[in-house]
CSV table of C-alpha atoms in Angstrom, one decimal:
chain,number,residue,atom,x,y,z
A,23,MET,CA,-25.3,17.1,-4.8
A,24,SER,CA,-23.5,18.9,-2.1
A,25,GLY,CA,-19.2,19.9,-2.4
A,26,ASP,CA,-18.5,17.2,0.2
A,27,LEU,CA,-18.2,14.8,-2.5
A,28,HIS,CA,-15.3,13.7,-0.9
A,29,GLU,CA,-17.2,12.7,1.9
A,30,LEU,CA,-19.3,9.6,0.1
A,31,THR,CA,-16.8,5.9,-0.5
A,32,ALA,CA,-15.7,5.1,-3.6
A,33,ALA,CA,-18.7,2.8,-4.0
A,34,ALA,CA,-21.4,5.3,-3.5
A,35,GLN,CA,-20.2,7.6,-5.6
A,36,LEU,CA,-20.1,4.6,-8.2
A,37,ASP,CA,-23.9,4.6,-7.2
A,38,ALA,CA,-24.1,8.4,-7.8
A,39,LEU,CA,-22.9,8.4,-11.4
A,40,ARG,CA,-24.7,5.4,-12.4
A,41,VAL,CA,-28.2,6.9,-11.2
A,42,GLY,CA,-27.2,10.5,-12.7
A,43,ASP,CA,-27.0,11.7,-9.0
A,44,VAL,CA,-23.2,13.1,-10.1
A,45,SER,CA,-21.5,13.6,-13.4
A,46,SER,CA,-18.2,12.7,-13.7
A,47,ARG,CA,-16.7,16.0,-14.7
A,48,GLU,CA,-18.2,17.3,-11.5
A,49,LEU,CA,-16.5,14.9,-9.5
A,50,THR,CA,-13.2,15.1,-11.5
A,51,GLU,CA,-13.5,18.9,-11.0
A,52,HIS,CA,-13.9,18.6,-6.7
A,53,TYR,CA,-11.1,16.1,-6.9
A,54,LEU,CA,-8.6,18.7,-9.2
A,55,ASP,CA,-9.9,21.9,-6.7
A,56,ARG,CA,-9.0,20.0,-4.0
A,57,ILE,CA,-5.6,18.7,-5.1
A,58,ASP,CA,-5.2,22.4,-6.1
A,59,ARG,CA,-5.4,23.8,-2.6
A,60,LEU,CA,-4.4,21.3,-0.6
A,61,ASP,CA,-1.6,19.3,-2.2
A,62,GLY,CA,0.9,22.2,-1.2
A,63,ALA,CA,1.2,20.4,2.3
A,64,LEU,CA,0.9,17.0,1.8
A,65,GLY,CA,3.6,16.7,-1.7
A,66,ALA,CA,1.1,13.5,-2.3
A,67,PHE,CA,1.2,13.9,-6.3
A,68,ALA,CA,4.2,13.9,-8.5
A,69,THR,CA,1.8,14.8,-11.3
A,70,VAL,CA,-1.5,16.0,-11.4
A,71,THR,CA,-3.1,15.9,-14.9
A,72,PRO,CA,-6.4,18.2,-15.3
A,73,GLN,CA,-6.6,18.6,-19.1
A,74,LEU,CA,-6.4,14.6,-19.1
A,75,ALA,CA,-8.7,14.0,-16.3
A,76,LEU,CA,-11.6,16.3,-18.0
A,77,ALA,CA,-11.6,15.2,-21.1
A,78,GLU,CA,-11.3,11.1,-20.2
A,79,ALA,CA,-14.7,11.9,-17.4
A,80,ALA,CA,-16.1,13.8,-20.4
A,81,ARG,CA,-16.0,11.0,-22.1
A,82,ALA,CA,-17.5,8.7,-19.2
A,83,ASP,CA,-20.3,10.4,-18.7
A,84,ARG,CA,-20.9,10.4,-22.3
A,85,ARG,CA,-21.0,6.5,-21.9
A,86,ILE,CA,-22.8,6.7,-18.9
A,87,ALA,CA,-25.9,8.4,-20.8
A,88,ARG,CA,-25.5,5.7,-23.0
A,89,GLY,CA,-26.1,3.1,-20.6
A,90,GLU,CA,-22.4,1.6,-20.7
A,91,CYS,CA,-21.3,-0.2,-17.6
A,92,SER,CA,-17.5,-0.7,-16.6
A,93,PRO,CA,-16.8,-0.9,-13.0
A,94,LEU,CA,-14.8,2.4,-12.6
A,95,LEU,CA,-16.4,4.2,-15.1
A,96,GLY,CA,-16.6,8.0,-13.9
A,97,LEU,CA,-14.4,7.4,-10.8
A,98,PRO,CA,-11.2,10.1,-10.1
A,99,LEU,CA,-8.1,7.8,-9.7
A,100,GLY,CA,-4.6,8.0,-9.2
A,101,ILE,CA,-2.4,5.6,-10.0
A,102,LYS,CA,2.0,5.1,-8.5
A,103,ASP,CA,4.6,6.7,-10.0
A,104,LEU,CA,6.4,3.9,-10.1
A,105,TYR,CA,4.1,2.6,-12.7
A,106,GLN,CA,4.1,3.6,-16.5
A,107,THR,CA,0.7,5.0,-18.1
A,108,ALA,CA,0.6,5.8,-21.8
A,109,GLY,CA,0.7,9.6,-22.7
A,110,VAL,CA,1.3,10.9,-18.6
A,111,ARG,CA,4.7,10.9,-17.4
A,112,THR,CA,6.2,8.1,-15.4
A,113,THR,CA,10.0,9.4,-12.7
A,114,PHE,CA,10.0,6.8,-10.8
A,115,GLY,CA,10.7,9.0,-7.9
A,116,CYS,CA,13.4,10.1,-9.5
A,117,ALA,CA,14.4,13.9,-10.8
A,118,ALA,CA,16.7,12.3,-13.9
A,119,LEU,CA,13.9,10.8,-15.4
A,120,ALA,CA,10.7,14.4,-15.2
A,121,GLY,CA,10.8,14.3,-18.8
A,122,PHE,CA,9.8,10.8,-19.1
A,123,THR,CA,6.3,9.8,-20.9
A,124,PRO,CA,5.3,6.1,-21.8
A,125,THR,CA,3.7,5.1,-24.7
A,126,ALA,CA,2.1,2.1,-23.3
A,127,ASP,CA,0.5,1.2,-19.3
A,128,ALA,CA,2.0,-1.2,-17.3
A,129,TRP,CA,-0.1,-4.1,-17.1
A,130,THR,CA,-2.0,-3.1,-13.8
A,131,ALA,CA,-2.5,0.3,-15.4
A,132,GLY,CA,-3.7,-0.5,-18.1
A,133,LEU,CA,-6.6,-2.8,-16.5
A,134,LEU,CA,-7.6,0.0,-14.6
A,135,ARG,CA,-7.6,2.4,-16.9
A,136,ARG,CA,-10.1,-0.3,-19.3
A,137,ALA,CA,-12.3,-0.4,-16.2
A,138,GLY,CA,-13.3,3.2,-16.9
A,139,ALA,CA,-11.3,5.0,-14.3
A,140,VAL,CA,-10.3,8.9,-14.8
A,141,LEU,CA,-6.6,9.4,-14.3
A,142,ILE,CA,-6.4,12.2,-12.3
A,143,GLY,CA,-2.4,12.2,-11.3
A,144,LYS,CA,0.3,10.1,-10.5
A,145,THR,CA,0.6,9.3,-6.8
A,146,ASN,CA,4.4,10.2,-5.1
A,147,THR,CA,6.8,7.4,-4.5
A,148,ALA,CA,10.1,7.3,-3.2
A,149,GLU,CA,13.2,6.6,-5.7
A,150,PHE,CA,12.7,3.6,-7.4
A,151,GLY,CA,10.6,2.5,-4.3
A,152,ALA,CA,13.4,2.1,-2.5
A,153,THR,CA,12.8,3.0,1.1
A,154,CYS,CA,9.7,3.3,3.4
A,155,TYR,CA,9.6,7.3,3.6
A,156,THR,CA,8.6,9.2,0.5
A,157,ASP,CA,11.0,12.1,-0.1
A,158,ASN,CA,12.7,12.7,-3.5
A,159,LEU,CA,14.0,15.4,-5.8
A,160,VAL,CA,10.7,15.1,-8.2
A,161,THR,CA,8.6,17.2,-5.4
A,162,GLY,CA,11.6,18.2,-3.7
A,163,ARG,CA,9.6,18.0,-0.2
A,164,PRO,CA,8.2,14.5,2.0
A,165,THR,CA,4.8,13.1,1.3
A,166,VAL,CA,3.5,14.1,4.8
A,167,THR,CA,0.4,12.5,6.7
A,168,PRO,CA,-2.4,14.9,7.0
A,169,TYR,CA,-3.0,13.8,10.1
A,170,ASP,CA,0.1,15.2,11.8
A,171,LEU,CA,2.3,17.5,8.7
A,172,THR,CA,5.3,16.8,10.9
A,173,ARG,CA,5.7,13.6,9.8
A,174,TYR,CA,6.5,11.3,6.8
A,175,ALA,CA,3.1,9.0,5.4
A,176,SER,CA,5.5,6.4,5.1
A,177,GLY,CA,6.5,4.8,1.2
A,178,SER,CA,7.1,3.3,-0.9
A,179,SER,CA,3.3,4.4,-1.8
A,180,GLY,CA,3.8,7.7,0.8
A,181,GLY,CA,1.6,9.9,-2.1
A,182,ALA,CA,-1.2,7.1,-2.8
A,183,ALA,CA,-2.0,7.1,1.3
A,184,ALA,CA,-1.7,10.9,1.5
A,185,ALA,CA,-4.1,11.6,-1.1
A,186,VAL,CA,-7.2,8.8,0.1
A,187,ALA,CA,-7.0,10.0,3.6
A,188,ALA,CA,-7.0,14.0,2.6
A,189,GLY,CA,-10.2,13.3,0.3
A,190,LEU,CA,-7.8,14.7,-2.7
A,191,LEU,CA,-8.9,11.4,-4.6
A,192,PRO,CA,-11.8,8.8,-3.9
A,193,LEU,CA,-9.0,5.3,-3.6
A,194,ALA,CA,-5.5,4.9,-4.9
A,195,HIS,CA,-3.6,2.6,-6.6
A,196,ALA,CA,-0.6,1.0,-5.3
A,197,GLY,CA,2.1,-1.3,-4.6
A,198,ASP,CA,4.6,-3.6,-2.4
A,199,GLY,CA,7.3,-4.9,-2.3
A,200,ALA,CA,7.9,-5.3,1.8
A,201,GLY,CA,5.2,-3.5,3.3
A,202,SER,CA,4.8,-0.6,0.5
A,203,THR,CA,1.1,-0.3,0.8
A,204,ARG,CA,0.4,-1.9,4.0
A,205,THR,CA,2.8,0.7,6.0
A,206,PRO,CA,1.5,4.3,4.2
A,207,ALA,CA,-2.0,3.4,4.7
A,208,ALA,CA,-1.2,2.7,8.8
A,209,THR,CA,0.4,6.2,8.8
A,210,CYS,CA,-3.0,7.6,6.9
A,211,HIS,CA,-6.1,5.7,9.0
A,212,LEU,CA,-6.9,4.0,6.0
A,213,VAL,CA,-7.1,-0.2,4.7
A,214,GLY,CA,-4.4,-1.6,2.2
A,215,VAL,CA,-3.8,-4.3,0.5
A,216,LYS,CA,-1.4,-6.9,-0.6
A,217,PRO,CA,-2.6,-9.6,-2.8
A,218,SER,CA,-0.9,-12.9,-2.7
A,219,ARG,CA,1.6,-13.8,-5.1
A,220,GLY,CA,0.5,-13.8,-8.5
A,221,LEU,CA,-3.4,-12.2,-8.0
A,222,VAL,CA,-2.2,-9.1,-9.7
A,223,THR,CA,1.1,-9.2,-12.1
A,224,SER,CA,3.3,-6.8,-10.6
A,225,LEU,CA,6.9,-6.2,-11.4
A,226,SER,CA,8.4,-9.1,-8.9
A,227,ASN,CA,7.7,-12.1,-6.8
A,228,THR,CA,7.6,-9.7,-4.0
A,229,THR,CA,6.7,-6.6,-5.0
A,230,ILE,CA,2.8,-6.7,-6.0
A,231,GLU,CA,0.1,-3.7,-6.7
A,232,GLY,CA,-2.9,-3.3,-4.4
A,233,PRO,CA,-5.2,-0.9,-3.6
A,234,ILE,CA,-5.0,1.7,-0.5
A,235,ALA,CA,-8.9,2.9,0.5
A,236,ARG,CA,-11.0,4.1,3.3
A,237,THR,CA,-13.0,1.4,3.3
A,238,VAL,CA,-12.7,-2.5,2.7
A,239,GLU,CA,-15.5,-2.4,-0.1
A,240,ASP,CA,-14.0,0.2,-1.9
A,241,ALA,CA,-10.4,-2.2,-1.5
A,242,ALA,CA,-12.3,-4.9,-2.4
A,243,LEU,CA,-13.8,-3.2,-5.5
A,244,LEU,CA,-10.5,-1.9,-7.3
A,245,MET,CA,-9.2,-5.5,-6.4
A,246,ASP,CA,-11.8,-6.5,-8.9
A,247,VAL,CA,-10.6,-5.0,-11.1
A,248,MET,CA,-6.6,-5.7,-10.3
A,249,ALA,CA,-6.9,-9.4,-10.3
A,250,GLN,CA,-6.4,-10.3,-13.5
A,251,PRO,CA,-3.1,-11.1,-14.1
A,252,ALA,CA,-1.3,-11.7,-17.4
A,253,PRO,CA,-1.0,-13.7,-20.1
A,254,GLY,CA,1.9,-15.7,-19.6
A,255,ASP,CA,2.4,-14.8,-15.7
A,256,LEU,CA,4.3,-17.8,-14.3
A,257,ASP,CA,2.8,-17.0,-11.1
A,258,GLY,CA,-0.4,-15.9,-12.0
A,259,TRP,CA,-3.8,-17.2,-10.6
A,260,ARG,CA,-7.8,-15.9,-10.8
A,261,PRO,CA,-10.1,-16.1,-7.6
A,262,ASP,CA,-13.2,-18.2,-7.7
A,263,GLY,CA,-15.1,-15.3,-7.5
A,264,SER,CA,-15.9,-11.1,-6.3
A,265,PHE,CA,-14.4,-9.9,-3.9
A,266,LEU,CA,-16.6,-8.1,-3.4
A,267,ASP,CA,-19.1,-10.5,-3.0
A,268,ALA,CA,-16.7,-12.1,-1.0
A,269,ILE,CA,-16.6,-9.6,2.0
A,270,ARG,CA,-20.6,-10.3,2.3
A,271,GLN,CA,-20.1,-13.5,3.3
A,272,PRO,CA,-20.6,-14.0,7.1
A,273,SER,CA,-16.8,-15.1,8.4
A,274,LYS,CA,-16.9,-18.5,9.5
A,275,PRO,CA,-15.0,-18.6,13.1
A,276,LEU,CA,-11.2,-18.6,12.5
A,277,ARG,CA,-7.9,-19.9,13.9
A,278,ILE,CA,-5.5,-16.9,14.4
A,279,ALA,CA,-1.9,-16.5,15.9
A,280,MET,CA,-1.1,-13.1,17.4
A,281,TRP,CA,2.3,-11.1,18.2
A,282,THR,CA,3.6,-8.1,18.7
A,283,GLU,CA,7.4,-9.0,19.0
A,284,THR,CA,9.5,-7.2,16.4
A,285,GLY,CA,11.9,-10.3,15.7
A,286,LEU,CA,15.0,-7.7,15.8
A,287,ASP,CA,16.9,-7.2,19.4
A,288,GLY,CA,17.0,-4.2,21.2
A,289,VAL,CA,13.9,-3.4,19.1
A,290,GLU,CA,10.7,-2.8,21.2
A,291,PRO,CA,7.4,-1.9,20.2
A,292,HIS,CA,5.8,1.0,20.7
A,293,PRO,CA,3.0,0.8,23.5
A,294,GLU,CA,-0.2,2.2,21.2
A,295,ALA,CA,1.4,-0.5,18.6
A,296,ILE,CA,1.1,-3.2,21.1
A,297,ARG,CA,-2.8,-1.4,22.2
A,298,ALA,CA,-3.5,-2.0,18.3
A,299,VAL,CA,-3.0,-5.6,18.6
A,300,GLU,CA,-4.6,-6.3,21.9
A,301,ARG,CA,-7.9,-4.5,20.9
A,302,THR,CA,-8.0,-6.6,17.5
A,303,ALA,CA,-7.6,-9.2,19.0
A,304,THR,CA,-10.7,-8.4,22.0
A,305,LEU,CA,-13.1,-8.0,19.1
A,306,ALA,CA,-11.8,-10.7,17.2
A,307,ARG,CA,-12.8,-12.9,20.0
A,308,GLU,CA,-16.0,-11.4,20.6
A,309,LEU,CA,-16.7,-12.5,17.1
A,310,GLY,CA,-16.6,-16.1,17.9
A,311,HIS,CA,-12.5,-16.3,16.3
A,312,GLU,CA,-10.4,-18.4,18.5
A,313,VAL,CA,-7.0,-15.9,19.2
A,314,ARG,CA,-3.8,-17.0,20.5
A,315,GLU,CA,-0.8,-15.0,20.7
A,316,VAL,CA,2.6,-17.2,19.7
A,317,THR,CA,6.2,-16.3,19.5
A,318,ILE,CA,7.3,-14.8,16.9
A,319,PRO,CA,8.5,-17.5,14.4
A,320,ALA,CA,11.7,-16.3,13.2
A,321,GLY,CA,13.5,-13.1,13.5
A,322,TYR,CA,16.2,-10.9,12.1
A,323,ASP,CA,19.5,-12.3,12.5
A,324,ASP,CA,22.4,-11.1,11.0
A,325,PRO,CA,22.3,-13.3,7.7
A,326,VAL,CA,18.5,-12.4,7.6
A,327,ARG,CA,19.3,-8.7,8.0
A,328,LEU,CA,22.1,-8.9,4.9
A,329,ALA,CA,19.9,-11.6,2.8
A,330,LEU,CA,17.5,-8.5,2.6
A,331,ARG,CA,20.3,-6.0,2.0
A,332,THR,CA,21.4,-7.8,-0.6
A,333,LEU,CA,18.0,-8.5,-2.1
A,334,PHE,CA,16.8,-4.6,-2.2
A,335,ALA,CA,20.6,-3.7,-4.1
A,336,ALA,CA,20.5,-6.5,-6.1
A,337,SER,CA,17.1,-5.0,-7.2
A,338,VAL,CA,18.0,-1.2,-7.6
A,339,ASN,CA,20.6,-2.3,-9.4
A,340,ALA,CA,19.4,-3.8,-12.1
A,341,VAL,CA,16.6,-1.6,-12.3
A,342,VAL,CA,18.7,1.3,-12.3
A,343,SER,CA,21.7,0.8,-13.8
A,344,SER,CA,19.8,1.1,-17.7
A,345,LEU,CA,17.9,4.1,-16.6
A,346,VAL,CA,20.4,6.8,-15.0
A,347,PRO,CA,23.4,7.4,-14.1
A,348,PRO,CA,24.6,6.9,-10.6
A,349,ASP,CA,25.2,10.4,-9.8
A,350,ARG,CA,22.1,11.7,-10.7
A,351,LEU,CA,20.7,9.7,-7.3
A,352,LEU,CA,19.5,10.1,-4.1
A,353,PRO,CA,22.0,9.3,-1.9
A,354,TYR,CA,20.4,5.9,-0.6
A,355,THR,CA,19.7,4.5,-3.9
A,356,ARG,CA,23.0,5.8,-5.1
A,357,TRP,CA,24.3,3.7,-2.3
A,358,LEU,CA,22.1,0.6,-2.8
A,359,HIS,CA,23.6,1.0,-6.1
A,360,ALA,CA,27.0,0.6,-5.8
A,361,GLU,CA,26.1,-2.2,-2.7
A,362,GLY,CA,25.1,-4.3,-6.3
A,363,GLU,CA,27.1,-3.7,-8.0
A,364,ALA,CA,29.6,-5.1,-5.5
A,365,LEU,CA,27.7,-8.2,-5.4
A,366,SER,CA,28.8,-11.7,-7.0
A,367,GLY,CA,25.5,-14.1,-8.4
A,368,ARG,CA,26.9,-16.2,-5.6
A,369,ASP,CA,26.0,-13.5,-2.9
A,370,LEU,CA,23.0,-12.9,-4.2
A,371,PHE,CA,22.0,-17.1,-4.7
A,372,ALA,CA,23.2,-17.4,-0.9
A,373,ALA,CA,20.9,-14.9,0.2
A,374,GLN,CA,18.2,-15.8,-1.6
A,375,GLY,CA,18.5,-19.1,0.1
A,376,VAL,CA,18.3,-17.7,3.4
A,377,LEU,CA,15.4,-15.8,2.6
A,378,ALA,CA,13.4,-19.0,1.2
A,379,ARG,CA,14.9,-20.6,4.7
A,380,TYR,CA,13.1,-17.4,6.7
A,381,ALA,CA,10.3,-17.5,4.8
A,382,SER,CA,9.5,-21.2,5.3
A,383,ALA,CA,9.5,-20.9,8.9
A,384,PHE,CA,6.7,-18.7,8.9
A,385,LEU,CA,4.5,-20.9,6.8
A,386,GLU,CA,5.7,-23.8,8.8
A,387,ALA,CA,4.1,-22.0,12.4
A,388,LEU,CA,1.2,-21.1,10.8
A,389,ASP,CA,0.1,-23.7,9.4
A,390,ARG,CA,-2.5,-24.4,12.0
A,391,PHE,CA,-4.1,-21.3,11.7
A,392,ASP,CA,-6.1,-19.2,8.9
A,393,VAL,CA,-4.7,-15.6,10.3
A,394,ALA,CA,-1.3,-14.0,12.0
A,395,LEU,CA,-2.4,-11.0,13.6
A,396,THR,CA,0.4,-8.5,14.1
A,397,PRO,CA,1.4,-4.1,14.0
A,398,VAL,CA,2.0,-3.2,11.2
A,399,THR,CA,4.6,-0.6,12.1
A,400,SER,CA,6.7,-1.1,15.7
A,401,GLY,CA,5.6,2.5,16.2
A,402,PRO,CA,3.9,5.6,14.9
A,403,PRO,CA,4.5,7.8,11.9
A,404,VAL,CA,8.0,9.4,12.2
A,405,PRO,CA,9.1,12.9,11.1
A,406,PRO,CA,11.3,13.3,8.1
A,407,GLY,CA,14.5,13.3,8.6
A,408,HIS,CA,14.1,10.0,11.3
A,409,PHE,CA,15.8,7.3,8.9
A,410,GLN,CA,18.5,9.1,7.2
A,411,ALA,CA,19.4,10.8,10.9
A,412,ASP,CA,22.8,8.0,11.4
A,413,GLY,CA,23.9,8.3,7.9
A,414,VAL,CA,23.3,6.5,4.9
A,415,ALA,CA,24.5,3.2,5.8
A,416,ALA,CA,22.3,2.7,8.7
A,417,ILE,CA,18.9,3.9,6.9
A,418,ALA,CA,18.3,0.0,5.9
A,419,ASP,CA,18.5,-1.1,9.6
A,420,ARG,CA,16.4,2.1,11.1
A,421,MET,CA,13.6,1.4,8.2
A,422,LEU,CA,13.7,-2.4,9.2
A,423,ALA,CA,13.1,-1.2,12.9
A,424,TRP,CA,10.1,0.6,12.3
A,425,SER,CA,8.6,-1.4,9.4
A,426,ALA,CA,9.8,-5.2,10.6
A,427,TYR,CA,6.3,-7.0,10.4
A,428,THR,CA,5.9,-6.5,7.0
A,429,PRO,CA,8.5,-8.0,4.3
A,430,TRP,CA,7.6,-11.5,5.7
A,431,ALA,CA,4.5,-11.8,4.1
A,432,ASN,CA,6.5,-10.5,1.0
A,433,LEU,CA,8.7,-13.6,1.0
A,434,THR,CA,6.2,-16.4,1.6
A,435,GLY,CA,3.6,-14.8,-1.0
A,436,GLN,CA,0.8,-14.4,1.3
A,437,PRO,CA,-2.1,-12.1,1.1
A,438,ALA,CA,-1.6,-9.3,4.3
A,439,VAL,CA,-4.6,-5.9,4.7
A,440,ALA,CA,-3.5,-3.3,6.7
A,441,LEU,CA,-6.5,-1.8,8.9
A,442,PRO,CA,-7.0,0.7,10.8
A,443,SER,CA,-7.5,0.4,14.5
A,444,HIS,CA,-7.4,4.0,16.7
A,445,VAL,CA,-5.9,7.3,16.8
A,446,ASP,CA,-3.4,8.0,19.6
A,447,VAL,CA,-4.1,11.1,22.3
A,448,GLU,CA,-1.9,13.2,19.7
A,449,GLY,CA,-4.6,11.9,17.2
A,450,LEU,CA,-1.5,9.8,14.9
A,451,PRO,CA,-3.2,6.4,13.3
A,452,CYS,CA,-2.6,3.0,14.8
A,453,GLY,CA,-3.0,0.1,12.3
A,454,VAL,CA,-3.0,-3.6,12.9
A,455,GLN,CA,-1.6,-6.1,9.9
A,456,ILE,CA,-4.3,-9.8,9.4
A,457,VAL,CA,-2.1,-12.1,7.1
A,458,GLY,CA,-3.6,-15.2,5.3
A,459,ARG,CA,-3.4,-18.0,3.9
A,460,ARG,CA,-1.7,-18.2,0.5
A,461,ARG,CA,-4.7,-17.2,-2.1
A,462,GLY,CA,-6.9,-16.8,0.7
A,463,ASP,CA,-7.2,-13.1,-0.4
A,464,GLY,CA,-11.7,-13.7,-0.2
A,465,LEU,CA,-11.6,-15.2,3.4
A,466,LEU,CA,-8.8,-12.3,4.7
A,467,LEU,CA,-10.9,-9.3,3.6
A,468,ALA,CA,-13.9,-11.0,4.4
A,469,LEU,CA,-12.6,-11.2,7.9
A,470,ALA,CA,-11.2,-7.3,7.1
A,471,ALA,CA,-14.9,-6.3,6.9
A,472,GLN,CA,-15.9,-7.9,9.7
A,473,LEU,CA,-13.8,-6.1,11.7
A,474,GLU,CA,-15.1,-2.8,10.1
A,475,HIS,CA,-18.6,-3.5,10.7
A,476,ALA,CA,-18.1,-4.6,14.7
A,477,GLY,CA,-16.3,-1.1,14.7
A,478,LEU,CA,-12.5,-1.4,15.3
A,479,TRP,CA,-12.0,1.0,14.0
A,480,PRO,CA,-13.5,5.4,14.1
A,481,ASP,CA,-14.5,7.2,11.3
A,482,VAL,CA,-12.1,9.8,12.0
A,483,HIS,CA,-10.7,12.1,9.1
A,484,PRO,CA,-7.7,14.8,9.5
A,485,PRO,CA,-7.5,18.3,10.0
A,486,CYS,CA,-7.8,19.3,6.1
A,487,TRP,CA,-10.8,17.0,5.4
A,488,ASN,CA,-13.6,20.0,5.6
A,489,GLN,CA,-11.3,22.1,3.9
C-alpha cells in the first residue's frame, strides 16, 4: 500500500489488516514516524512507546496470520494519560508523577488492549483533567490544534484530538467530565462521543470515557469495545446491540430542540458558533426531522457556578491529596486543591443539590424532544494564556464562558456527540453538539451518521496532514 496509510479511516485500516493488504508493523511504523516528525509542534503525546508498540504489532501480525479475529487487532491506538496502563507510565498530566508506572490497566484501557489494539503511547492531558486546555509540565508545552499551532486543542483530552486530527493516530481513547472529549473534538474538526452514564465504567458518575475519531463509524467501532461495564458498576448497563449496526439503520424522524444561548449573562456566542447550529438545523430539517428553537432550559446563575466550582474542587482535592504534595502542582490545580481543603460536608451536599436541580431542569424541558442541538463552544479555539489572563481565581469562569454548552449533559447523564460543522475563513474548525435521551446512544449515533453522510462537514485536514 502507499505511504499515506493515515488517509484510511480506522475501519478501513482494520479491513486492510484482515485481508493482508497491510501489516500491523507497517501501520505502527507509519504512525511512529509521523509522531517523531510532527509531534514536536503539537504536544499531542505525553509518552510514546515505540518498542512496546512494535512488539505488540508483531504479536498482532502473528495472530492475524493464524486467522484469529479481535475487534481492534493490530490497530495502533493512544490512551489518555489520565488512565492507568500496565507497564507504561501514567502521569495524570502531573510532572510530579512522571516516574509512575502502573502494574495494572484501568478497566477500559484493559478492554481496548485485550481487543488487540497496539498501544503506541499516552496522549497528553491537563493536570488531573482539571482544565479545558492542555498545558502541563510533563511535556512543557501546550497541546495545540493542528489547524492553528497558535491555539489550544482544548482539554482535557487535547492530546487525543490533536493526534487524530494530525494523522498521528487513526482514532483515540478520551474522557469527558464536563466536555473534555467534545471541546477538543470541536477544535480539531473531529467526532467526539460522551456516552450515557453507566455505558462505560469510568472515574465518576459525571466523568466517562469515549472515543475521538474522524468518522462516526470509527467512533462506533471503538464504542463497541468500550461499552462493557465492569462487574459491580452500580450504573452499568449494556446496549441491546452493536453501535456499528445502529449507525447503519435509517434514522427515524426525530424531534430536535435547538438553542445557541450560553446561559451566562454577558456571554454571547461567536457568529460562527451560531452558523454551525443553524446549518445543522437546516440539514436536519431537509432530512425530515422536526427542529424547534427553544430557550435554554437553565442558566448559570451564581449558585450553579459556585456549585460547579465546589464539585471540581472537591474532586481534585480527593484525588490529589494522597498522590502529590500541593507545592508540586500547577497553580490552578493547587488553587482547586486549596478550595477543596476548605470545603465542609455541608458545602458539598448543598452543591450536589443545586446541580441536581439544574440538571433536572434540562431533563424536564427536553422530555418532549428526542435530541438537543447546540454549539460545542461559544467561539473558536483560543490561544495559550487565554484562560489564565485574569489570574488563577478567574480561570474557572473564563473556561465556563468558552465551554458553557457541555457540562449539563455530564450532570444529566445523557449521551452527547460533538460533530464537525465547517471551518471558518481563518481555517479554524467549528462544531456542534447533539445530545440524546439517556441510554439512547445508538439512536444518537445513527443521527450523527446520517448528518455525516448528508454532508454536514467537509473532508478537510490541517496543514500537516500531507507532511
